[in-house]
Coordinates of C-alpha atoms in Angstrom, one line a residue:
M1 CA -1.4 -17.2 13.0
A2 CA -3.0 -14.7 10.8
A3 CA -1.1 -11.9 9.8
Q4 CA -1.8 -8.4 11.1
R5 CA -2.7 -5.7 8.3
L6 CA -2.0 -2.7 8.4
D7 CA -2.9 -0.3 6.2
T8 CA -0.7 3.5 5.2
E9 CA 0.1 5.6 2.5
V10 CA 3.9 4.7 2.8
V11 CA 5.9 2.6 4.1
V12 CA 9.6 3.1 4.2
V13 CA 12.1 -0.2 4.7
G14 CA 15.1 0.7 7.0
A15 CA 15.6 3.6 9.9
G16 CA 19.2 4.8 9.4
P17 CA 19.3 8.4 9.2
V18 CA 18.4 7.5 5.8
G19 CA 15.5 6.4 6.2
L20 CA 14.5 8.5 9.9
M21 CA 15.0 11.2 7.0
L22 CA 12.9 10.7 4.6
A23 CA 9.9 9.8 7.3
A24 CA 10.1 12.7 8.7
E25 CA 10.0 14.8 6.2
L26 CA 6.9 13.0 4.7
R27 CA 5.0 13.8 8.4
L28 CA 5.8 16.7 7.6
N29 CA 4.0 17.3 5.3
G30 CA 1.1 15.0 6.3
T31 CA 1.7 11.5 5.5
D32 CA 1.0 8.3 6.8
V33 CA 4.2 6.1 7.3
I34 CA 5.6 2.9 8.7
V35 CA 9.0 3.3 8.7
L36 CA 10.1 -1.7 9.0
E37 CA 13.6 -1.9 11.4
T38 CA 14.7 -5.7 11.5
R39 CA 17.5 -4.3 14.4
Q40 CA 15.8 -3.5 17.7
A41 CA 17.2 -1.0 18.8
P42 CA 19.6 2.2 17.2
T43 CA 23.0 2.0 16.1
T44 CA 25.8 1.3 18.6
E45 CA 28.2 2.0 16.0
S46 CA 29.5 5.2 14.7
R47 CA 30.4 4.3 11.4
A48 CA 29.4 7.7 9.8
S49 CA 30.5 10.6 11.2
T50 CA 30.9 13.4 8.7
L51 CA 27.9 16.2 7.9
H52 CA 29.5 18.7 5.4
A53 CA 27.7 22.2 5.5
R54 CA 24.9 21.8 2.4
T55 CA 23.6 19.2 5.2
M56 CA 24.0 21.0 7.4
E57 CA 21.8 23.4 5.9
I58 CA 19.3 21.5 5.4
L59 CA 19.2 20.2 8.6
D60 CA 19.3 23.8 9.6
S61 CA 16.0 24.7 7.7
R62 CA 14.2 21.9 9.6
G63 CA 14.9 23.0 13.2
L64 CA 16.9 20.3 13.8
L65 CA 21.0 21.8 14.9
A66 CA 19.7 22.8 17.9
A67 CA 19.5 18.6 19.1
F68 CA 22.9 18.3 18.2
G69 CA 24.7 20.5 21.0
T70 CA 28.1 22.1 19.3
P71 CA 29.8 19.3 17.8
P72 CA 33.9 19.7 16.5
R73 CA 34.3 21.5 13.2
E74 CA 37.1 21.1 10.8
I75 CA 37.7 23.9 8.0
R76 CA 39.8 21.6 6.5
G77 CA 39.0 18.0 4.7
H78 CA 40.9 16.1 2.0
F79 CA 40.7 15.4 -2.4
G80 CA 41.7 11.5 -1.4
G81 CA 44.1 12.6 1.2
I82 CA 45.5 15.4 0.3
P83 CA 44.7 19.1 2.2
L84 CA 41.8 20.6 1.1
D85 CA 40.6 24.5 3.0
L86 CA 36.3 24.1 2.8
T87 CA 36.1 27.0 3.8
L88 CA 32.5 28.2 1.7
P89 CA 30.1 30.9 1.4
S90 CA 27.6 29.0 3.6
T91 CA 26.6 29.5 7.2
H92 CA 28.1 26.8 7.8
P93 CA 31.7 25.8 6.1
G94 CA 33.9 23.0 6.9
Q95 CA 32.7 19.2 8.4
W96 CA 30.3 18.4 11.5
K97 CA 31.8 15.7 13.1
V98 CA 28.9 13.9 14.5
P99 CA 28.6 9.9 15.4
Q100 CA 26.0 8.3 13.9
T101 CA 24.7 7.5 16.8
Q102 CA 23.9 10.6 17.7
T103 CA 22.7 11.2 14.0
E104 CA 20.0 8.4 14.7
R105 CA 19.1 9.4 17.5
V106 CA 18.2 13.5 16.8
L107 CA 16.0 11.6 13.6
E108 CA 14.5 9.2 14.9
D109 CA 13.1 11.7 17.4
R110 CA 11.9 13.6 14.9
A111 CA 10.8 11.4 13.1
R112 CA 8.6 10.2 16.5
S113 CA 7.7 13.5 17.5
L114 CA 6.4 14.0 14.0
G115 CA 3.7 11.2 14.2
A116 CA 6.5 8.2 12.5
H117 CA 5.3 5.0 12.4
I118 CA 8.8 3.7 13.5
A119 CA 8.3 -0.5 13.8
R120 CA 11.7 -2.2 15.1
Q121 CA 12.5 -5.7 14.9
H122 CA 10.6 -5.9 11.3
T123 CA 12.7 -8.2 8.7
L124 CA 10.7 -7.4 5.4
R125 CA 10.5 -10.6 3.7
A126 CA 8.0 -10.1 0.8
L127 CA 7.0 -8.1 -1.4
R128 CA 3.9 -7.0 -4.0
T129 CA 3.0 -4.6 -6.5
G130 CA -0.1 -3.6 -8.0
E131 CA -1.8 -0.4 -10.0
Q132 CA -2.6 1.3 -6.7
H133 CA -0.4 -0.5 -4.1
V134 CA 2.3 -2.1 -3.0
E135 CA 1.9 -4.9 0.0
T136 CA 4.4 -6.2 1.7
V137 CA 5.2 -9.1 4.5
A138 CA 7.3 -8.6 7.6
A139 CA 8.5 -10.9 10.1
G140 CA 7.6 -9.0 13.3
P141 CA 8.1 -10.2 17.1
T142 CA 4.8 -11.6 17.3
G143 CA 4.7 -12.8 13.9
P144 CA 4.0 -11.8 10.7
V145 CA 2.8 -8.2 9.3
R146 CA 0.7 -7.4 6.6
I147 CA 1.1 -3.9 5.4
R148 CA -0.9 -2.8 2.2
A149 CA 0.6 1.1 1.0
R150 CA 0.2 2.9 -2.1
Y151 CA 4.2 3.6 -2.4
L152 CA 7.6 1.7 -0.4
V153 CA 10.4 3.3 -0.3
G154 CA 14.2 0.8 0.5
C155 CA 16.3 2.7 2.3
D156 CA 17.6 -0.2 4.0
G157 CA 21.5 -0.1 2.8
E158 CA 24.7 -1.3 0.1
N159 CA 22.8 -4.9 0.8
S160 CA 19.3 -3.5 0.2
T161 CA 15.8 -6.8 0.5
V162 CA 13.8 -4.2 -1.4
R163 CA 16.7 -4.3 -3.8
R164 CA 16.7 -7.9 -3.9
L165 CA 14.1 -8.7 -3.9
L166 CA 12.8 -6.4 -6.5
G167 CA 15.3 -7.6 -9.2
A168 CA 16.5 -4.1 -9.6
D169 CA 19.2 -3.4 -11.9
F170 CA 23.1 -3.1 -9.9
P171 CA 25.3 -2.6 -12.0
G172 CA 29.1 -1.0 -11.7
Q173 CA 32.0 -3.0 -9.7
D174 CA 32.7 -4.7 -6.6
A175 CA 35.4 -4.1 -4.0
R176 CA 39.4 -4.2 -5.3
R177 CA 40.8 -2.7 -2.6
E178 CA 40.0 -2.2 1.3
L179 CA 40.8 -0.3 4.7
L180 CA 40.4 -2.0 7.7
R181 CA 38.5 0.6 10.5
A182 CA 38.6 -0.1 14.2
D183 CA 37.7 1.9 17.1
V184 CA 39.9 1.4 20.2
E185 CA 40.7 1.6 23.3
G186 CA 43.7 2.2 25.4
I187 CA 45.6 2.8 23.0
D188 CA 48.4 5.8 22.4
I189 CA 50.1 6.2 18.7
P190 CA 50.4 9.4 16.9
N191 CA 47.7 10.9 15.0
R192 CA 47.8 10.2 11.6
R193 CA 46.0 12.3 8.7
F194 CA 45.4 9.9 5.7
Q195 CA 50.2 8.7 6.0
R196 CA 51.1 7.4 2.9
L197 CA 54.2 5.1 4.2
E198 CA 56.3 3.2 2.4
R199 CA 53.3 -0.1 2.2
G200 CA 50.4 1.0 3.2
L201 CA 48.3 3.5 4.2
A202 CA 47.5 4.8 7.9
V203 CA 45.0 7.5 9.1
A204 CA 44.7 7.8 13.0
A205 CA 42.0 10.2 15.0
R206 CA 41.7 10.4 19.4
R207 CA 38.8 12.3 20.0
G208 CA 38.3 13.5 23.6
D209 CA 37.3 10.9 25.0
G210 CA 40.3 8.4 25.0
V211 CA 39.2 6.3 22.2
T212 CA 41.4 5.5 18.3
R213 CA 40.0 5.5 15.2
V214 CA 42.0 3.7 13.0
M215 CA 42.3 2.9 9.4
V216 CA 45.0 0.9 7.6
H217 CA 44.8 -0.3 3.6
E218 CA 48.4 -2.4 2.9
F219 CA 49.0 -1.6 -0.9
G220 CA 48.7 -3.8 -3.1
R221 CA 46.4 -5.9 -0.9
Q222 CA 43.5 -7.0 -2.4
A223 CA 40.1 -7.4 -1.0
T224 CA 38.3 -10.3 0.2
A225 CA 34.4 -11.6 -0.7
R226 CA 33.4 -11.5 4.0
T227 CA 31.1 -12.8 5.3
R228 CA 31.2 -11.0 8.5
E229 CA 33.7 -8.1 9.9
P230 CA 37.4 -8.5 10.0
D231 CA 38.6 -9.6 14.3
F232 CA 40.7 -7.0 15.7
A233 CA 43.2 -9.5 15.5
E234 CA 43.7 -8.8 12.1
V235 CA 42.6 -5.3 12.2
C236 CA 46.9 -5.0 14.4
E237 CA 48.7 -7.2 12.5
V238 CA 47.5 -5.7 9.2
W239 CA 48.7 -1.9 10.8
Q240 CA 52.1 -3.7 12.2
R241 CA 52.8 -4.6 8.8
V242 CA 52.1 -0.3 7.7
T243 CA 52.9 1.7 10.5
G244 CA 55.6 -1.0 12.4
E245 CA 53.3 -0.7 15.6
D246 CA 51.6 -2.5 17.9
I247 CA 48.3 -2.1 18.8
S248 CA 46.5 -5.9 20.1
S249 CA 47.2 -4.5 23.7
G250 CA 43.9 -2.5 23.4
T251 CA 40.5 -3.7 24.1
P252 CA 38.6 -3.1 20.2
L253 CA 34.6 -1.8 20.7
W254 CA 33.7 -2.0 17.4
V255 CA 36.0 -3.4 14.1
N256 CA 34.9 -3.3 10.1
S257 CA 36.1 -2.4 6.6
F258 CA 34.7 -1.6 3.4
G259 CA 35.6 -1.3 -0.4
D260 CA 35.8 0.7 -3.0
A261 CA 32.7 -0.8 -4.5
C262 CA 31.4 1.2 -6.7
R263 CA 27.0 0.2 -7.8
Q264 CA 24.3 2.3 -8.5
L265 CA 21.1 1.8 -9.9
T266 CA 20.1 2.0 -12.9
H267 CA 16.1 3.3 -11.3
Y268 CA 15.9 5.5 -8.5
R269 CA 11.8 5.0 -9.0
H270 CA 10.3 1.8 -9.7
G271 CA 6.7 2.6 -10.4
R272 CA 5.1 2.7 -6.5
I273 CA 8.8 1.9 -5.3
L274 CA 11.6 3.8 -5.0
F275 CA 15.2 3.4 -3.0
A276 CA 17.2 6.3 -2.0
G277 CA 20.7 6.1 -0.1
D278 CA 22.9 3.3 0.1
A279 CA 20.3 1.4 -1.0
A280 CA 20.4 3.1 -4.8
H281 CA 23.9 3.9 -5.3
R282 CA 27.0 2.1 -3.3
Q283 CA 30.3 4.0 -3.0
M284 CA 33.6 4.0 -1.1
P285 CA 33.0 6.5 2.7
I286 CA 34.9 8.7 1.6
G287 CA 34.8 11.9 3.6
G288 CA 32.0 11.3 4.6
Q289 CA 29.7 12.0 1.1
A290 CA 27.8 8.9 1.7
L291 CA 26.0 9.9 4.2
N292 CA 25.3 13.4 3.1
L293 CA 24.2 11.8 0.0
G294 CA 21.7 9.7 0.7
L295 CA 20.2 12.4 3.5
Q296 CA 19.7 14.5 0.5
D297 CA 17.8 11.5 -1.3
A298 CA 15.3 11.5 1.3
V299 CA 14.4 15.7 1.0
N300 CA 14.3 15.6 -2.1
L301 CA 11.8 12.4 -2.1
G302 CA 9.7 13.6 1.2
W303 CA 8.0 16.5 -0.3
K304 CA 8.0 14.8 -3.6
L305 CA 6.0 12.1 -2.8
A306 CA 3.7 13.2 -0.3
A307 CA 2.4 16.0 -2.5
T308 CA 2.2 13.0 -4.9
V309 CA 0.2 10.8 -2.2
R310 CA -1.8 13.9 -1.5
G311 CA -3.1 13.7 -5.2
R312 CA -1.6 17.9 -5.2
T313 CA 0.6 16.7 -8.2
P314 CA 1.3 14.6 -11.2
D315 CA 2.4 11.3 -9.9
T316 CA 5.0 11.9 -13.1
L317 CA 6.9 14.7 -10.4
L318 CA 7.9 11.9 -8.8
D319 CA 10.1 11.1 -11.7
T320 CA 12.4 13.6 -11.2
Y321 CA 13.9 12.2 -8.1
H322 CA 15.4 10.0 -9.5
T323 CA 16.5 12.4 -13.1
E324 CA 18.4 14.7 -10.7
R325 CA 19.3 12.3 -8.4
H326 CA 20.6 9.7 -9.8
A327 CA 23.0 12.4 -11.1
V328 CA 23.9 13.8 -8.5
G329 CA 24.6 10.4 -7.6
R330 CA 27.0 10.0 -10.5
R331 CA 29.1 12.4 -10.0
V332 CA 29.4 12.2 -6.2
L333 CA 30.7 8.1 -7.2
A334 CA 33.0 9.6 -10.1
N335 CA 34.3 11.9 -7.2
I336 CA 34.7 9.2 -4.8
R337 CA 36.0 6.3 -7.4
V338 CA 39.6 9.2 -8.6
Q339 CA 40.2 9.8 -4.4
A340 CA 40.2 6.4 -4.2
Q341 CA 42.7 5.8 -6.9
L342 CA 44.7 9.0 -5.4
L343 CA 43.9 7.4 -1.0
L344 CA 44.8 3.2 -2.2
G345 CA 46.9 3.5 -5.0
G346 CA 50.5 2.9 -3.8
T347 CA 53.8 3.5 -6.0
E348 CA 51.8 4.4 -9.7
A349 CA 49.5 6.8 -7.2
G350 CA 52.1 9.9 -7.1
S351 CA 52.0 11.1 -9.7
P352 CA 48.1 12.0 -10.4
R353 CA 48.6 13.1 -6.6
A354 CA 51.6 15.4 -7.3
L355 CA 49.4 16.8 -10.2
I356 CA 46.3 17.7 -7.8
T357 CA 47.8 19.0 -5.0
E358 CA 49.5 21.3 -7.6
L359 CA 46.3 22.4 -8.4
L360 CA 44.4 22.9 -5.5
A361 CA 46.6 26.2 -5.0
S362 CA 43.9 27.5 -7.8
A363 CA 41.8 29.8 -5.4
A364 CA 38.9 28.8 -8.3
V365 CA 39.8 24.1 -8.1
R366 CA 40.2 25.0 -4.3
G367 CA 36.8 26.5 -4.5
H368 CA 35.4 24.4 -7.1
L369 CA 36.7 20.8 -5.0
A370 CA 35.7 21.7 -1.6
A371 CA 31.9 22.5 -3.0
M372 CA 31.7 19.8 -4.4
I373 CA 32.4 18.0 -1.4
A374 CA 29.8 19.9 0.1
G375 CA 26.8 20.0 -2.1
L376 CA 26.7 23.0 -2.1
D377 CA 27.7 22.9 -6.2
I378 CA 24.7 20.9 -7.0
R379 CA 22.0 22.9 -9.5
Y380 CA 18.8 20.8 -10.9
D381 CA 17.7 21.5 -14.0
I382 CA 14.5 21.9 -14.1
D383 CA 13.5 23.6 -18.1
D384 CA 13.4 27.2 -17.5
N385 CA 15.5 29.3 -20.1
T386 CA 16.1 32.1 -18.4
G387 CA 19.4 31.5 -16.8
H388 CA 19.5 32.7 -13.6
P389 CA 22.7 31.4 -11.7
L390 CA 19.8 30.8 -9.0
L391 CA 17.9 28.4 -11.1
G392 CA 18.0 25.1 -9.7
A393 CA 21.0 25.5 -7.2
R394 CA 19.6 25.7 -3.1
L395 CA 19.5 29.1 -1.8
P396 CA 21.8 30.2 0.2
H397 CA 20.7 31.7 3.7
L398 CA 19.5 34.7 3.5
E399 CA 18.5 37.6 5.9
L400 CA 15.2 38.8 5.8
T401 CA 12.7 41.1 7.5
T402 CA 9.1 41.1 6.5
R403 CA 7.1 43.3 6.0
Q404 CA 4.3 43.1 7.4
P405 CA 4.4 43.0 9.9
Q406 CA 8.1 43.9 9.9
A407 CA 9.8 41.6 12.2
P408 CA 13.5 39.8 11.5
T409 CA 13.8 36.1 9.8
S410 CA 15.9 34.5 7.2
S411 CA 15.0 32.5 4.0
T412 CA 16.4 30.2 6.2
V413 CA 13.4 29.9 9.3
L414 CA 10.9 30.2 6.6
L415 CA 11.4 26.9 5.5
R416 CA 10.5 25.1 8.5
S417 CA 7.1 24.8 8.0
G418 CA 8.2 22.2 5.0
Q419 CA 6.3 23.6 2.9
P420 CA 7.2 25.4 -0.9
L421 CA 8.0 29.6 -0.1
L422 CA 7.2 32.0 -2.8
L423 CA 9.7 34.7 -1.7
T424 CA 9.0 38.3 -3.3
L425 CA 12.3 41.2 -2.7
R426 CA 10.6 44.8 -3.3
P427 CA 6.8 46.5 -2.9
E428 CA 6.8 46.3 -6.5
A429 CA 6.1 42.5 -6.5
A430 CA 3.3 42.7 -4.3
D431 CA 1.0 41.6 -7.3
L432 CA 2.4 37.7 -7.4
H433 CA 0.7 37.2 -3.8
K434 CA -2.6 37.5 -5.6
E435 CA -0.9 35.3 -8.2
A436 CA -0.6 32.1 -5.8
E437 CA -3.6 32.8 -3.5
P438 CA -4.9 29.4 -5.7
W439 CA -2.2 28.1 -4.3
S440 CA -3.0 29.0 -0.4
D441 CA -3.4 25.9 0.3
R442 CA -0.3 24.1 -0.4
I443 CA 3.0 27.2 -0.1
T444 CA 3.9 29.8 2.1
S445 CA 3.7 33.4 0.9
I446 CA 5.4 35.8 2.4
A447 CA 7.0 39.1 1.7
A448 CA 10.5 40.5 2.7
T449 CA 13.2 43.0 2.0
P450 CA 16.6 41.4 2.5
T451 CA 19.2 43.0 5.4
P452 CA 21.4 45.7 3.8
G453 CA 24.7 43.8 4.4
N454 CA 23.2 40.5 3.7
R455 CA 26.7 37.6 3.3
P456 CA 26.6 34.2 4.0
S457 CA 29.2 33.3 6.7
G458 CA 32.0 31.7 5.1
T459 CA 32.8 34.0 2.7
A460 CA 35.8 36.4 3.0
P461 CA 35.4 39.7 5.8
G462 CA 34.8 42.0 2.7
T463 CA 34.1 40.0 -0.5
A464 CA 31.3 40.5 -2.6
P465 CA 29.1 37.1 -2.2
G466 CA 29.3 35.0 -4.9
T467 CA 32.8 35.9 -5.8
T468 CA 36.1 34.0 -4.6
P469 CA 37.5 34.9 -2.0
G470 CA 41.4 37.3 -3.0
T471 CA 39.4 38.9 -5.5
T472 CA 38.0 42.4 -6.9
S473 CA 34.0 42.6 -7.3
G474 CA 32.3 46.5 -7.9
P475 CA 29.3 46.9 -6.1
A476 CA 26.6 43.4 -5.8
P477 CA 23.7 44.5 -8.4
S478 CA 21.6 42.1 -6.0
P479 CA 21.4 40.8 -2.2
L480 CA 21.8 37.2 -3.3
P481 CA 24.6 35.3 -2.5
G482 CA 25.1 33.4 -5.0
P483 CA 24.9 29.6 -4.1
T484 CA 29.0 28.7 -5.0
P485 CA 31.3 30.6 -4.9
D486 CA 32.7 30.8 -8.5
T487 CA 29.0 32.1 -9.5
P488 CA 29.3 35.1 -11.4
P489 CA 27.2 38.0 -8.9
T490 CA 23.4 37.5 -9.3
P491 CA 22.0 39.7 -11.1
A492 CA 19.2 41.6 -9.9
I493 CA 15.6 39.8 -8.7
D494 CA 12.3 40.8 -7.8
A495 CA 11.1 37.7 -6.5
L496 CA 11.8 33.8 -6.1
L497 CA 10.0 30.6 -5.8
L498 CA 11.6 27.6 -3.7
R499 CA 11.2 24.3 -2.9
P500 CA 11.0 23.0 0.9
D501 CA 14.3 21.9 0.3
G502 CA 15.4 25.3 -0.8
H503 CA 16.2 25.4 -4.5
V504 CA 14.8 27.7 -6.4
V505 CA 12.9 26.7 -9.2
W506 CA 11.3 30.2 -10.1
T507 CA 12.5 33.5 -10.7
H508 CA 11.3 37.0 -11.3
P509 CA 12.1 39.0 -13.3
G510 CA 12.5 35.8 -16.0
N511 CA 10.6 34.2 -18.4
L512 CA 7.7 31.8 -17.4
P513 CA 4.8 32.9 -15.1
L514 CA 4.3 32.2 -12.1
P515 CA 0.9 30.3 -12.0
T516 CA 2.3 27.7 -14.8
A517 CA 5.6 27.0 -12.4
L518 CA 3.4 26.9 -10.0
T519 CA 1.3 24.3 -11.2
R520 CA 4.4 22.2 -12.9
W521 CA 5.7 22.3 -9.5
F522 CA 3.0 21.9 -7.0
G523 CA 0.2 20.9 -9.3
P524 CA -2.7 22.5 -10.3
P525 CA -4.3 25.0 -8.3
A526 CA -6.4 24.5 -5.3
A527 CA -10.7 25.4 -7.5
H528 CA -8.9 22.1 -10.0
D529 CA -7.4 19.5 -7.3
T530 CA -9.7 16.7 -9.3
A531 CA -7.3 14.1 -7.8
A532 CA -9.2 11.0 -7.8
A533 CA -10.2 8.6 -4.8
H534 CA -8.0 5.7 -4.2
R535 CA -9.8 2.1 -4.7
P536 CA -8.4 -0.4 -4.0
T537 CA -6.7 -2.4 -7.1
P538 CA -6.1 -6.4 -7.0
P539 CA -2.7 -6.9 -6.5
S540 CA 0.2 -8.7 -8.9
S541 CA 3.7 -8.7 -9.4
A542 CA 4.4 -10.5 -6.9
H543 CA 8.4 -10.6 -5.5
E544 CA 9.1 -13.8 -2.4
G545 CA 11.7 -13.8 -0.2

């Protein structure tokens, strides 16, 4: 049977939350994308169910929160099972409990509505890289499909086929300990929040629909090399040994296990092939960080890849995806390793747990750990020596009034187009809009005034933005909030430049001229945009599966 042949700009492998988020971001920026997915239908298993503050901010900046309805929110999170208050300066402090089934449904609807082609029942079998293209072969329901694309992104999970075909270096350690997990109907047991008993760790949470999620680890029990998910009988046996309770009369809706394996790709970019989510990093899913890390990978990559495909920016912009997100991933994996030791260690974990509990009485320590878990402390190195505390950080939600015409809006709303944003905050900065005119085909340029009394949700009433609740401060020198609780009060600025992912890459006053920053991040002005037409090149470097 002759293979069907397709051409596109980007192939995304994997239609989980990360692949769907990336597809939506690419389409928002006008890039053609095909998503290959082995599964016939979206998952019915709600593996990851926690969205943190930074992810909620990002979803809000794309106008997606209404589709999630009103999910339950918990202000109390944990660090290695030790309670941790997640109250932070954010519009969405805490952790939001959203089943992965709903997250995938919302993101798939979003990607499809923007024009992404999602090809289910298509399994990647081979890929071949060339100087200008990537060619893939997928097994589809009616036969093989060959797709030629400019770039390919592996979003196909911890057992990534793309990673295997490419032979990408994925160093780290295999799982030594594991948690068994099940959603069980028809049992009545006490709720447990990371309860450490004599023989192990037990977690039980009864949902509103009557289903109880149980998780259990038996101290000293080694992780096994599994070729399939555990049986419910195994979960019942371990649960009884740890808690003394019999749950075998219940009906399992879903059973799985996960271990404390820790691996990270050496490079997130291999020429025209990139990786995001669990395909790039494998970690124990403690506190919901894995899903949030992957979704934020996708948003960081999406606009950069789209701009590169359009020929507006140098190919080297894609290297900043690896530089920025590899560092973030490395830090998250490090905190997860510590949490795994605190959570799953036996008696040897007692002293470290006591020390962490003592340290969390400090507001500074609590804020530091909470911001790290929530993703609110991320600050990329943008190679600017001005030292402004907002540079490289995400801009917290800012209520605004535009000047012409006068209308209420916010920084969050202004990012929904997916374009970069030049935002002037004082009339004296009006000339900056003229400087940005040569980039008007790719940025939004807005003159606005911050609303008096601007304060992000999650900051204690009466607390100056950017300070820790309970401390005192003089008048804030700027209407802009600091990005995290331990950020110093923000110095006054007249204007700032935001990337589509909401991170600040330029401020005024500063040392860097605006045209320099615009060129660096978004390419040369339109009059000098001389991107050459893409010429077909014979493929090379085959990777067969």
